[in-house]
Structures are given as C-alpha cells and as structure tokens.
Short mmCIF file of C-alpha atoms and ligand atoms in Angstrom, two decimals:
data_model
loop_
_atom_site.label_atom_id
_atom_site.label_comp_id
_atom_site.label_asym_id
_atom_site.label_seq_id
_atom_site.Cartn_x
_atom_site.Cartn_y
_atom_site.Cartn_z
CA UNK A 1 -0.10 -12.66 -3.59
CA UNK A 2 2.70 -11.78 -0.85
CA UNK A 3 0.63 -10.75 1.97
CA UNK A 4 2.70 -9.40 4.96
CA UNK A 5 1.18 -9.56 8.32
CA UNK A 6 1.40 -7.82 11.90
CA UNK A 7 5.21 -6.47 11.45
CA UNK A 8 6.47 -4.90 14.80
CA UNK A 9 10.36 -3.92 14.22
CA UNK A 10 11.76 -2.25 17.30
CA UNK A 11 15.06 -1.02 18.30
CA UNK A 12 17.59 -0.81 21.80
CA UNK A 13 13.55 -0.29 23.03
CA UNK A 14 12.21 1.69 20.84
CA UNK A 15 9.48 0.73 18.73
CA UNK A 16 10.06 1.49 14.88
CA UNK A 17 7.31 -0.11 13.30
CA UNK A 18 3.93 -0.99 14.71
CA UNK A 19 1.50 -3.96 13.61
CA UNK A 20 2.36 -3.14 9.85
CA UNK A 21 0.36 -5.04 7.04
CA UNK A 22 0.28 -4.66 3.12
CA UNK A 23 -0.14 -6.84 0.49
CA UNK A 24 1.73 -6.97 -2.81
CA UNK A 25 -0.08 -8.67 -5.41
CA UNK A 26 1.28 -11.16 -8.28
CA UNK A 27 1.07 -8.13 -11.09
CA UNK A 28 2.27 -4.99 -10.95
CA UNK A 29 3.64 -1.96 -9.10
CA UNK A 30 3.03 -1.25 -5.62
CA UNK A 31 4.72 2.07 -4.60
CA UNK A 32 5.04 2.67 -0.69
CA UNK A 33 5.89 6.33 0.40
CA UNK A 34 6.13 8.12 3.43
CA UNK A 35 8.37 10.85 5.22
CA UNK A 36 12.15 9.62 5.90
CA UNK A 37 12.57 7.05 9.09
CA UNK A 38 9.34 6.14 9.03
CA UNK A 39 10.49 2.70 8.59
CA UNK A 40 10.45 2.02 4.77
CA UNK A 41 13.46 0.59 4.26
CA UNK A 42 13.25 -1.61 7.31
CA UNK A 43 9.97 -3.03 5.75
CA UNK A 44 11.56 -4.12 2.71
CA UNK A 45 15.00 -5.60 4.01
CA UNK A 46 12.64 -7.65 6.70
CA UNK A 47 10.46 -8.95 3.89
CA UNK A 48 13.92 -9.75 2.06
CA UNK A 49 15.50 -11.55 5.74
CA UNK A 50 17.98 -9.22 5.55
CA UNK A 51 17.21 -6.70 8.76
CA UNK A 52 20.30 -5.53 10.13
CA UNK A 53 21.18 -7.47 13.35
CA UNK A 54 20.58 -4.07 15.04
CA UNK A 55 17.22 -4.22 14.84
CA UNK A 56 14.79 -7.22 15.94
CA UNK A 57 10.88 -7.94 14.02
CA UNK A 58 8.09 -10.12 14.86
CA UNK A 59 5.49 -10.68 11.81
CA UNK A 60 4.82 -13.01 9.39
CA UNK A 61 4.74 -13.06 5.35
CA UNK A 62 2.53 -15.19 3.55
CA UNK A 63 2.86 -16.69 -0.06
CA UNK A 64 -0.34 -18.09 -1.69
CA UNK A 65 -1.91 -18.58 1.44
CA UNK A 66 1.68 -20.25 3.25
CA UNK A 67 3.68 -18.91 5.45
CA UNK A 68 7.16 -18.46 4.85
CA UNK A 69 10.70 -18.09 5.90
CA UNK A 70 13.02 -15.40 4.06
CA UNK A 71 15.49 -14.85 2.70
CA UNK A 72 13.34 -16.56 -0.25
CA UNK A 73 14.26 -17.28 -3.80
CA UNK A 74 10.75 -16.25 -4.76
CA UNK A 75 11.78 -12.79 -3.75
CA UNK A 76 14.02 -10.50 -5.06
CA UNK A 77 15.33 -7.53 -3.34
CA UNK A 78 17.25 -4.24 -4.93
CA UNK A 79 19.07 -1.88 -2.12
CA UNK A 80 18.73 1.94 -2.48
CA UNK A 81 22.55 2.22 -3.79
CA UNK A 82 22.84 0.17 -6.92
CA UNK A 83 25.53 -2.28 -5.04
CA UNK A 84 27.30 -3.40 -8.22
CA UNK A 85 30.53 -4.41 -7.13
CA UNK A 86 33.50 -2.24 -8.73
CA UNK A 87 36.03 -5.01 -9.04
CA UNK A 88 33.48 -7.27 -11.12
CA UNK A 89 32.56 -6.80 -14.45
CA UNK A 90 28.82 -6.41 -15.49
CA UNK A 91 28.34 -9.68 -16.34
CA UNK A 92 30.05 -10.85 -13.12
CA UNK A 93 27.85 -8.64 -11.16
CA UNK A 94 25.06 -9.83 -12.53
CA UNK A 95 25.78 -13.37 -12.64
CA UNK A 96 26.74 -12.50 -8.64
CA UNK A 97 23.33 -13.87 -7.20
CA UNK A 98 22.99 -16.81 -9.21
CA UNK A 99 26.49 -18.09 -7.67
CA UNK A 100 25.43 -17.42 -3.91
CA UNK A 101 21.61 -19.55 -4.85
CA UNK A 102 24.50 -22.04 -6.06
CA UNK A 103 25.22 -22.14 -9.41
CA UNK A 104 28.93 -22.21 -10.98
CA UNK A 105 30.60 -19.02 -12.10
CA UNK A 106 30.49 -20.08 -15.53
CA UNK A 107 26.70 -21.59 -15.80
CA UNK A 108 25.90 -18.20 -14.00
CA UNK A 109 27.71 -16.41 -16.93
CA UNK A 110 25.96 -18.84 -19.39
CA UNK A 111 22.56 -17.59 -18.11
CA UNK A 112 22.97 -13.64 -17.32
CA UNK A 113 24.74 -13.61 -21.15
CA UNK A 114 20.83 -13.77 -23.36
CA UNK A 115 19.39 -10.62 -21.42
CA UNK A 116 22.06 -7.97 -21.91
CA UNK A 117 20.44 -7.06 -25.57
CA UNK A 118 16.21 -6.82 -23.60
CA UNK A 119 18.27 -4.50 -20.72
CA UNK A 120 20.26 -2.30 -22.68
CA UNK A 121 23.57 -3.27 -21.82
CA UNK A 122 24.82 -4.99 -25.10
CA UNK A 123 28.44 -4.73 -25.30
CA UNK A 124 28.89 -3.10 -21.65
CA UNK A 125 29.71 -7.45 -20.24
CA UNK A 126 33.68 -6.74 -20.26
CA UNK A 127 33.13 -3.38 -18.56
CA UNK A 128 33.16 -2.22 -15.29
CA UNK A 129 30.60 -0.24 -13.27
CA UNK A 130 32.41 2.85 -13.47
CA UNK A 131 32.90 2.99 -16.83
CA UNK A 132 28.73 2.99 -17.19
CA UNK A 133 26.55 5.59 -16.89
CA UNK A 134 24.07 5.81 -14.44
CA UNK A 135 20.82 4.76 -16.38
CA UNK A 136 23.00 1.80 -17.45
CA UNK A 137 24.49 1.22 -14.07
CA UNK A 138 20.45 1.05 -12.52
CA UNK A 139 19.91 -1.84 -15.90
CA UNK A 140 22.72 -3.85 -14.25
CA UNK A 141 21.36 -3.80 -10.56
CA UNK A 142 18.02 -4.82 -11.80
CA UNK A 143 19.41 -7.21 -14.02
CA UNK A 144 21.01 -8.75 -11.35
CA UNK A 145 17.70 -8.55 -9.16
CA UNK A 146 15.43 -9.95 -11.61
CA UNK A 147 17.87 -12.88 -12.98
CA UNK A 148 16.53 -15.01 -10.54
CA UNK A 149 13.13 -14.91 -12.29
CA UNK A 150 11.44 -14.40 -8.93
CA UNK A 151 7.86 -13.88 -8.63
CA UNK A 152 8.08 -10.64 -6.43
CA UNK A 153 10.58 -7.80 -6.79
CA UNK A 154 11.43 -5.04 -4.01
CA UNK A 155 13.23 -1.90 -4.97
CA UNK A 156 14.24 0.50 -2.67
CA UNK A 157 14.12 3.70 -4.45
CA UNK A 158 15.86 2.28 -7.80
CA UNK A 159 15.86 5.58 -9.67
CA UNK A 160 16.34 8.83 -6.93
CA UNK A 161 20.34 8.57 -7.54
CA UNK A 162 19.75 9.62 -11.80
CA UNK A 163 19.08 12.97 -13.48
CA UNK A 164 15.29 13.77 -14.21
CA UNK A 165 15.59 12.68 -18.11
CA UNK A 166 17.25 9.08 -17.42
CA UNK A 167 14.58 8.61 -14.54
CA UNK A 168 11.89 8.84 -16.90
CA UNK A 169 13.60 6.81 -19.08
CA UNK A 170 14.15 4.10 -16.82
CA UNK A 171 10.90 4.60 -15.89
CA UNK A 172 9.68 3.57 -19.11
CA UNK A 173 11.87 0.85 -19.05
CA UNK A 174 10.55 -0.79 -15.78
CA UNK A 175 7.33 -0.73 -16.89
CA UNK A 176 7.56 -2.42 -20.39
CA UNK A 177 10.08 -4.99 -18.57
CA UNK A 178 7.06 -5.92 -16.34
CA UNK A 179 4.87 -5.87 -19.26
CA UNK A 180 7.37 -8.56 -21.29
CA UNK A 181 7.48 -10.72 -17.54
CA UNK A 182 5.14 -10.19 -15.16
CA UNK A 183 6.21 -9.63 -11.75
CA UNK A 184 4.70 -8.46 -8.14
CA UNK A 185 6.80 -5.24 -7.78
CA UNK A 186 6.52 -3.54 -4.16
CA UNK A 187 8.93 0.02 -4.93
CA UNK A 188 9.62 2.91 -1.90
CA UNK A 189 10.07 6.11 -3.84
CA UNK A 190 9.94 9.39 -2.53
CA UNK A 191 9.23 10.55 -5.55
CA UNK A 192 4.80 11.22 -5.79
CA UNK A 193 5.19 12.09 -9.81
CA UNK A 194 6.88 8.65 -9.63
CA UNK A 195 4.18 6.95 -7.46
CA UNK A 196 1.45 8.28 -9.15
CA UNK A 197 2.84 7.55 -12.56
CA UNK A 198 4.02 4.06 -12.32
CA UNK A 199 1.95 2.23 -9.68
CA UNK A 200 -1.31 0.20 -9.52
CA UNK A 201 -1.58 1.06 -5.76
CA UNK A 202 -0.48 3.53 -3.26
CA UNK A 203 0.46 2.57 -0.24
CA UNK A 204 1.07 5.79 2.23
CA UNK A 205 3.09 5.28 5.81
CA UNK A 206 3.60 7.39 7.98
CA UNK A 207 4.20 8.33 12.11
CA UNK A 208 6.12 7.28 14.15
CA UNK A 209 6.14 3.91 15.37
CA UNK A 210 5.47 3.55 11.37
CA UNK A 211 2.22 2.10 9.71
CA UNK A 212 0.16 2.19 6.60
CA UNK A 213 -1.88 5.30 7.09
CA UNK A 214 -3.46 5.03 3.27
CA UNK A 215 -4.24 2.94 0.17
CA UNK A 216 -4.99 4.13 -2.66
CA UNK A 217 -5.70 2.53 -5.96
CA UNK A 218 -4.78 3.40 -9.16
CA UNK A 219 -7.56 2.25 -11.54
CA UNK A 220 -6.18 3.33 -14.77
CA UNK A 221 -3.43 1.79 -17.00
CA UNK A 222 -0.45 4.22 -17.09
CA UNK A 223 -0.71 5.49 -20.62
CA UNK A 224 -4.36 6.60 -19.81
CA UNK A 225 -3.53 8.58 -16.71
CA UNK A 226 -4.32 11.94 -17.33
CA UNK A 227 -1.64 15.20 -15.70
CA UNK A 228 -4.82 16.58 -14.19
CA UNK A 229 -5.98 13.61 -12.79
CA UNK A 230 -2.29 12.95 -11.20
CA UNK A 231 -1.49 16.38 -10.01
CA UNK A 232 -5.19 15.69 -7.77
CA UNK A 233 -3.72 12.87 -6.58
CA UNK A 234 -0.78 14.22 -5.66
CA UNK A 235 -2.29 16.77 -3.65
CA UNK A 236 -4.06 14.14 -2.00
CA UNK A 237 -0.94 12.59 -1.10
CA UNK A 238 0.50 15.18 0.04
CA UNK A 239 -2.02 16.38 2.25
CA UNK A 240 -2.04 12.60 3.66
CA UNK A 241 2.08 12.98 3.73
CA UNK A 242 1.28 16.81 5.68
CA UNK A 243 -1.80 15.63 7.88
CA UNK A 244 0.51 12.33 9.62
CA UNK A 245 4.01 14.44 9.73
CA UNK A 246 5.54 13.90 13.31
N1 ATP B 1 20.55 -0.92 12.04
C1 ATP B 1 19.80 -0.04 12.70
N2 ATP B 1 19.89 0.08 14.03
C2 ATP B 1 19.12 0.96 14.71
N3 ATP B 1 18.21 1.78 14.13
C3 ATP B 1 18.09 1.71 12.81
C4 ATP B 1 18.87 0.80 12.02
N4 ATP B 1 18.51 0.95 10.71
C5 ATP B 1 17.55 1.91 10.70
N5 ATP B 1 17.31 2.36 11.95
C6 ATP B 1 16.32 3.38 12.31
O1 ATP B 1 15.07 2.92 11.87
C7 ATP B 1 14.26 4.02 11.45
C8 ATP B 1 13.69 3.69 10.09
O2 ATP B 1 14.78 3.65 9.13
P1 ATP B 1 14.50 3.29 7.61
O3 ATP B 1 15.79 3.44 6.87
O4 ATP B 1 13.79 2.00 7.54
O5 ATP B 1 13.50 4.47 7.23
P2 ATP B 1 13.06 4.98 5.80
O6 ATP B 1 11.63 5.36 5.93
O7 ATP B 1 13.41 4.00 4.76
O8 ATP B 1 13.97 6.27 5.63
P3 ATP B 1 14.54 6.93 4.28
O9 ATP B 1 13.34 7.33 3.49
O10 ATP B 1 15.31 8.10 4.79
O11 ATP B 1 15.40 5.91 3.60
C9 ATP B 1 15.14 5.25 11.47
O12 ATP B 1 14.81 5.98 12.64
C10 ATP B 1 16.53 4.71 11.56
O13 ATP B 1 17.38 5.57 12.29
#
C-alpha cells in the first residue's frame, strides 16, 4: 500500500492543497477527479518528487508501513502529454528511463526490446513518435512508465489527448496489462465514464485549498458493471463535482 499523508502544497502564499490524504493500494485502479486547479496534478508530481520548484509541500508518503523519500524507483509516474521525445526512436524512448536509473544504452535496448509484441508496438522500434498514431504513441509512454517494473503507477490523464474509439481501446488495454502484471495504479481523469468504468475506487477532490471531498468504492469487477448502475454513479459524482464547485 502507498499511503500518502497530510500533503499541504502552497504557492508565493497561497495555499493550494490542504492536509490531503489517500491511499493507493498494491492492486488496481484508483481514479482521482475533481474540477481543473484543484490541485490534481500537483498531487501526483509531489508523490513522483517532481513538484515544480515554484511550488513548496510538506507531507509524507508511506510504503508498507515506511516512510519514504521520492523520486522512488518503486514509483512510476506518466505526465499528461505523452513526453516521448521526437528525436528518439521508440525504442530509445522507451529504453530513456532505464538509462537515467543507470543502465547502458544498449542493456536498456536489450530489455525494452521483449515487450514491444504484449504493447502493440511490434515493428514501430526504428520509428519515430510522429510517424505513430496516437493509441500507439500512449503504448510507448506507458511502456516507458511501466519498464521499470515498479510497484505503483501514476498517470496523469493518459488517454484525454485520443479520439473516443482509441480511448476505449486503450482502455481495454490498461486493464488487461494490469491483469497480466499487477500494479497499484493511482489515474486523474476527467473523464467520469472513464472513472466509473475502469477503477476500483473513486477518489473525488475538490475546493479550493484542494482535498479529498469523497471515496467511493467500486465493488464490482469491470466486466460486471452494469450502464445503469454507472450512469447512477455518475450522477452521484457529479452532484459531488456540482455540490463542492468554487
Ligand atoms: N509551478 C507552479 N507555480 C505556481 N502555481 C502553480 C504551478 N503549477 C500549478 N500551479 C497552480 O496550482 C493549482 C493546481 O494546479 P494543478 O495543475 O495541480 O491542478 P489540476 O487539478 O491538475 O488541474 P487540471 O485538471 O486543469 O490539470 C492551479 O491553480 C495552478 O495554477
């Protein structure tokens, strides 16, 4: 379990986040929503230890029960652009993070090179990013998130940049990748038919300082979540969403 506790992230004086605290646990999908500049992204780049210098956070993350410091090689973290660099190839890109943790270019190759077929990507190694389309340009990104094989994953809306088909497609995709390796997964979306269809667990922030204003479980596996029972929840959440709008 990643447990994050107490996060205060403030600004030039003004406070952006308030006494913040979520958990992600060691399986599955933990969506977080909420209106924009409520602090989302600022939650996820702290637990990564990347905040901009701009801004300054007091709090502490817990692993198992231990405290510690980020940026962590147990956890992973995907930015809301997909970042691939346009003068690499795909399998430079994402051999990319193995090099910075310290590994040679060509042992990074050597270990990126097995999971093109499970993402998709056969064949696309030599290419570019621009010469990919966007469901296949999203693969790469988390390819180069997940190559790490860290325990906990945080994407920062991974799929609002592709058309409505190749969303649910990649969709799809996330979910059977977490089914073949198991992974804590803690995903902003704004997206609710995303939320509600892919996570285990809601969790709804809102206001301003920011803060967790709802949790909400998802009890059933995705294939036996029914539209009625989702469009409820929906409403739910977007009454929440309504009721804690500045
Ligand atoms: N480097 C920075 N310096 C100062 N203020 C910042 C900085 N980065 C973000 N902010 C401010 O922090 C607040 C939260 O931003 P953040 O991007 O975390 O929100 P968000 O909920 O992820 O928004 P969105 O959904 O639009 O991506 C915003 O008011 C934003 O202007």
């Amino acid at each position: 379990m990643l447990d994050l506790h107490g996060l205060t992230i403030g600004a030039d004086g003004t406070t952006l986040v308030r006494d913040l605290s979520l958990s992600v646990p060691a399986t599955g999908i933990t969506a977080l929503i909420g209106p924009s500049g409520c602090g989302k992204s600022s939650v996820l780049k702290w637990l990564a230890g990347i905040l901009p210098k701009g801004l300054q956070a007091e709090g502490q993350v817990m692993l198992d029960g231990q405290a510690i410091a980020r940026p962590c090689p147990a956890i992973s973290y995907q930015p809301q652009s997909d970042a691939l660099f346009p003068w690499l190839t795909v399998a430079q890109n994402a051999a990319l993070g193995l090099q910075i943790r310290g590994l040679s270019r060509a042992e990074a190759l050597k270990r990126v090179a097995p999971l093109f077929r499970s993402f998709g990507l056969e064949g696309t190694e030599g290419q570019f990013p621009d010469q990919l389309s966007g469901g296949m340009r999203q693969r790469a990104a988390f390819l180069r998130t997940v190559v790490h094989d860290s325990r906990y994953v945080l994407l920062d809306e991974p799929f609002s940049a592709l058309d409505a088909v190749t969303r649910l497609r990649m969709q799809d995709w996330l979910v059977a990748r977490l089914a073949d390796r198991p992974r804590g997964v803690l995903m902003v979306t704004h997206d609710l038919h995303e939320a509600t269809g892919l996570a285990n667990r809601i969790l709804v922030m809102a206001g301003s300082p920011g803060r967790i204003v709802a949790e909400i479980p998802m009890p059933l596996s995705h294939t036996l979540r029914s539209e009625a029972a989702l469009a409820l929840l929906r409403d739910k959440l977007k009454s929440l969403l309504l009721e804690n709008a500045p």
